[in-house]
Coordinates of C-alpha atoms in Angstrom, one line a residue:
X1 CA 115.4 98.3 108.6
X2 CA 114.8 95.1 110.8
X3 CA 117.9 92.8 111.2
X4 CA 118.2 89.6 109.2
X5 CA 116.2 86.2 111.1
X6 CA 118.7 84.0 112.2
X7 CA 116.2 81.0 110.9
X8 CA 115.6 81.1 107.2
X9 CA 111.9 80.7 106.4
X10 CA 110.9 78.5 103.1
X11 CA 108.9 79.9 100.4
X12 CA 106.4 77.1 100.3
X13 CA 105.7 77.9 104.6
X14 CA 105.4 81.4 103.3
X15 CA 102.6 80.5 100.8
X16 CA 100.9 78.4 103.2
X17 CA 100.3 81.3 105.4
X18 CA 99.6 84.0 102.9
X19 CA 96.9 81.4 101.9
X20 CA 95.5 81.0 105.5
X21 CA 95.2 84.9 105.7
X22 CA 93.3 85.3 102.4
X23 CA 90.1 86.6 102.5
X24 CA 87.5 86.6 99.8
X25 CA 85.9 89.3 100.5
X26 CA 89.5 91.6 100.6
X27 CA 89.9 89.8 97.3
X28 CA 86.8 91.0 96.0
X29 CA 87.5 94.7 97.0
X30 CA 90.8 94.6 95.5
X31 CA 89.8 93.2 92.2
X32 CA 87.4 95.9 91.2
X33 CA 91.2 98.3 91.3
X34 CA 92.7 95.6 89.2
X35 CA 94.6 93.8 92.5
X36 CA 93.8 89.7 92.4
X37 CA 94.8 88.9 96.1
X38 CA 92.9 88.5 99.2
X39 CA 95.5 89.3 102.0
X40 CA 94.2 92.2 104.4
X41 CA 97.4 94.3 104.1
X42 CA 98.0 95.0 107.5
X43 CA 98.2 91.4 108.2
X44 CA 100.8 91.3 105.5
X45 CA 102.6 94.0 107.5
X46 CA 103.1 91.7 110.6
X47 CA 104.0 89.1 108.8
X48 CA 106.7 91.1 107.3
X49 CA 107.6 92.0 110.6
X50 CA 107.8 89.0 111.9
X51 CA 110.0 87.8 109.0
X52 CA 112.5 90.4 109.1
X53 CA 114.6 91.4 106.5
X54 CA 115.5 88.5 104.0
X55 CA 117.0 89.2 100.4
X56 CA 116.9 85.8 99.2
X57 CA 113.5 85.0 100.4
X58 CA 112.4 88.0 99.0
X59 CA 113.8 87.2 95.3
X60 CA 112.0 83.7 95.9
X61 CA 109.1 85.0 96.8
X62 CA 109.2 86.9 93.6
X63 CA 109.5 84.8 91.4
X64 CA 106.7 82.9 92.6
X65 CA 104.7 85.4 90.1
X66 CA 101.9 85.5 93.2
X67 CA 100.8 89.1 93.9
X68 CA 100.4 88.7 97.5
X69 CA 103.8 87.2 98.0
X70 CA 105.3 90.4 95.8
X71 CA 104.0 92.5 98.1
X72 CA 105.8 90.6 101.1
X73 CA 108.9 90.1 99.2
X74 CA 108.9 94.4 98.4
X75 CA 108.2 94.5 102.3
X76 CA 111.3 92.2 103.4
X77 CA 113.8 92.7 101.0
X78 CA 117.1 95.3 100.9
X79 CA 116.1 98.1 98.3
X80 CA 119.9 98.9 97.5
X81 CA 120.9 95.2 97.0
X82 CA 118.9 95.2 93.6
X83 CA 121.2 95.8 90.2
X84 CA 119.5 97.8 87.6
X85 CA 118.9 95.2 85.3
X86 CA 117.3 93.3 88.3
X87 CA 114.6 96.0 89.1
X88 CA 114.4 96.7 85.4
X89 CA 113.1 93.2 84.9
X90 CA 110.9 93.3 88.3
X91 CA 109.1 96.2 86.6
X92 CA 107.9 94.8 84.0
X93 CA 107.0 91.7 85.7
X94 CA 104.6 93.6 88.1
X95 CA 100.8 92.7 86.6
X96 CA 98.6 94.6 89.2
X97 CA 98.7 98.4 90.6
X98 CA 99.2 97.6 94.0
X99 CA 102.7 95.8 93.0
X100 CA 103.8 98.2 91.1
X101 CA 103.1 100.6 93.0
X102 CA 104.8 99.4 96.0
X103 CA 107.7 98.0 94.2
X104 CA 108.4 101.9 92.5
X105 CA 108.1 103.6 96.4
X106 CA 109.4 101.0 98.3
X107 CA 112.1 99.5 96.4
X108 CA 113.3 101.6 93.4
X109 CA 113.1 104.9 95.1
X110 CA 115.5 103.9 98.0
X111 CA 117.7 101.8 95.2
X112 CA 121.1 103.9 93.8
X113 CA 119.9 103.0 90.4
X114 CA 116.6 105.7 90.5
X115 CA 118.3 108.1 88.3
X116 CA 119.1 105.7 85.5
X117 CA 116.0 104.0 86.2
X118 CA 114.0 107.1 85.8
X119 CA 115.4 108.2 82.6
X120 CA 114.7 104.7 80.8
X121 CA 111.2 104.1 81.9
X122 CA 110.1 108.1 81.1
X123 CA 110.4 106.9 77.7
X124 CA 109.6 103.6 77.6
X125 CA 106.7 102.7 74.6
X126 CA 105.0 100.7 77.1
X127 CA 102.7 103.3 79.0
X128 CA 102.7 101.1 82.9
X129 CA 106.3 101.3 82.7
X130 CA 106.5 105.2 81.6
X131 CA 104.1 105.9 84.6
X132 CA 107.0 104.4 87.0
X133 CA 109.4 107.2 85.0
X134 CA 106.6 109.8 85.7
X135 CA 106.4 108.5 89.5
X136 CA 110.1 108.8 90.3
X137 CA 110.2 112.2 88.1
X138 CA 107.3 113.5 90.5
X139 CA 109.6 112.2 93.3
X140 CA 112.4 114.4 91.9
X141 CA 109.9 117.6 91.3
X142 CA 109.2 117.7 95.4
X143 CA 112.5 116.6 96.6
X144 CA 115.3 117.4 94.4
X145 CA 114.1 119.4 91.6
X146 CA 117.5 120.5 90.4
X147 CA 118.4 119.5 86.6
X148 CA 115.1 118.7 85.9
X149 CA 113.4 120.9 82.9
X150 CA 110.2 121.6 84.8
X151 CA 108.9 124.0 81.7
X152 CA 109.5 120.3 79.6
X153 CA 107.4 118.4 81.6
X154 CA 104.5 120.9 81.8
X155 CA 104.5 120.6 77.8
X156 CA 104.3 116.6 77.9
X157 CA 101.7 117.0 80.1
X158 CA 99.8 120.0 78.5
X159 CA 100.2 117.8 74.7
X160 CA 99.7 114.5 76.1
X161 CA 97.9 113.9 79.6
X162 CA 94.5 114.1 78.6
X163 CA 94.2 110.7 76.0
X164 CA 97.2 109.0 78.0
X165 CA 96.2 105.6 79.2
X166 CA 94.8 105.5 82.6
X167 CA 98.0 104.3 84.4
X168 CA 100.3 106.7 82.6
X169 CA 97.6 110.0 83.1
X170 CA 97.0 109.2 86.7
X171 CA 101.6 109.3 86.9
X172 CA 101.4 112.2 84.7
X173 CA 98.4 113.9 86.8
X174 CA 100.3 114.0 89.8
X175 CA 103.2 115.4 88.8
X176 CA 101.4 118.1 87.3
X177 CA 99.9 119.0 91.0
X178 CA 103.6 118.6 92.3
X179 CA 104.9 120.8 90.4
X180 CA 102.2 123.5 90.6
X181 CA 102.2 122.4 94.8
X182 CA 106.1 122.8 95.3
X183 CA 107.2 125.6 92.4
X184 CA 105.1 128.9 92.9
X185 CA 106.9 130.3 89.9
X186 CA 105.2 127.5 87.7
X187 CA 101.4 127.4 89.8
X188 CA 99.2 129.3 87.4
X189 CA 100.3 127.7 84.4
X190 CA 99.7 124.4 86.0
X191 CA 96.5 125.1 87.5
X192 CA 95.7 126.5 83.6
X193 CA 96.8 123.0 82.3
X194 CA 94.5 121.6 84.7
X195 CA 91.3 123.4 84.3
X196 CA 91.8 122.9 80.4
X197 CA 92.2 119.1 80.5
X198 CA 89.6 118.4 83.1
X199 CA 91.4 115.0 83.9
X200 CA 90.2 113.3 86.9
X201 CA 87.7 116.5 87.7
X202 CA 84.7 113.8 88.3
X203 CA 86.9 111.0 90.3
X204 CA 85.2 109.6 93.0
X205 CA 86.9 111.8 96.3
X206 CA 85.7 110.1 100.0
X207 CA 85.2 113.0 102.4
X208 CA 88.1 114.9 104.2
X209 CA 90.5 113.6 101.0
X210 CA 92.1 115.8 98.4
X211 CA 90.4 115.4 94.7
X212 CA 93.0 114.4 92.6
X213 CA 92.0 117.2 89.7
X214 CA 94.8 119.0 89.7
X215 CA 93.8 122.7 90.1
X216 CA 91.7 121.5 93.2
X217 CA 94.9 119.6 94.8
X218 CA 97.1 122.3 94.2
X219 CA 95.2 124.7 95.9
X220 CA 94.2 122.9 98.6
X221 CA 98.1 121.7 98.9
X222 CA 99.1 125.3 99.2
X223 CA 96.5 126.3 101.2
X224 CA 97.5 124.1 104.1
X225 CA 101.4 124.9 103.9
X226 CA 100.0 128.6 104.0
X227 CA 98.2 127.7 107.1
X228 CA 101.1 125.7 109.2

């Protein structure tokens, strides 16, 4: 990770530029997937770059509640300087996918509070936070699968995927293709699950991407590793 600036930047300088780099029309875009900010994000890249890593800035920026400034504070902060509590609380502050997103895969996966993390969002009655559990679990299914009850999860999905809300089926969906990707032993009772549910079979796919309904993935997934 980049070194700490040796001159503090101030939040309000911060906001001045992210407001000079917004765009309406990137706003527009990003509004119809439930994002409100304009800010191109490669240009948001290199200003992270330029800004180096910065903690403190970072939880400023934050707490600014402005999306586009999340996303530059998840960019320039340390991941394992965060408490539990802390990222806990960030969570369920995160309003739009994009934040969320980044915040789960750029912060909470590299933090030494996943595990515990995972375990209480899984759970959680609040189906946006749940999907983080399911996001970290589908880390855990490719990367370190040990302890988990993969059999479990394949019944959650198979008794609850299909009328799960869309942030929470979309979590759930993909770690149904993990697990049918990565664990031969578990591949025909996931593609089963798939083809039975149907979830995601008509989602919008650009050329040369994988569909994300599940049977499709999976066997496109296994396919290429096949093929390497």
């Amino acid at each position: 990770m980049a070194q700490t600036t040796a001159n503090p930047t101030t939040v309000a300088e911060v906001l001045a530029e992210l407001a000079e780099l917004a765009d309406p029309r990137v706003r527009e875009v990003n509004v119809k997937h439930g994002d409100d900010h304009g800010v191109n994000l490669g240009k948001l890249r290199a200003l992270a770059k330029r800004l180096k890593t910065q903690q403190e800035l970072a939880r400023e920026l934050w707490d600014t509640d402005d999306s586009a400034a999340r996303l530059l504070a998840i960019l320039i902060c340390r991941p394992k300087a965060f408490e539990r509590d802390e990222l806990n609380a960030m969570l369920r502050q995160a309003r739009t996918p994009k934040v969320h997103d980044w915040l789960v895969n750029y912060v909470v996966k590299k933090n030494p509070h996943a595990e515990e993390l995972r375990l209480a969002w899984f759970a959680d009655p609040d189906p946006v936070v749940a999907s983080a559990g399911w996001a970290l679990t589908t880390d855990r299914v490719a990367k370190k699968p040990e302890g988990l009850d993969l059999t479990g999860l394949l019944d959650i999905i198979e008794a609850q995927m299909k009328d799960a809300p869309d942030r929470l089926q979309w979590a759930m969906n993909s770690c149904l293709a993990q697990i049918g990707i990565e664990h031969a032993e578990h591949r025909a009772r996931a593609i089963d699950i798939g083809e039975r549910l149907r979830v995601l079979e008509d989602y919008p796919t650009p050329p040369n991407c994988t569909s994300p309904f599940a049977p499709v993935w999976i066997t496109e997934m296994v396919n290429r590793q096949q093929n390497k």
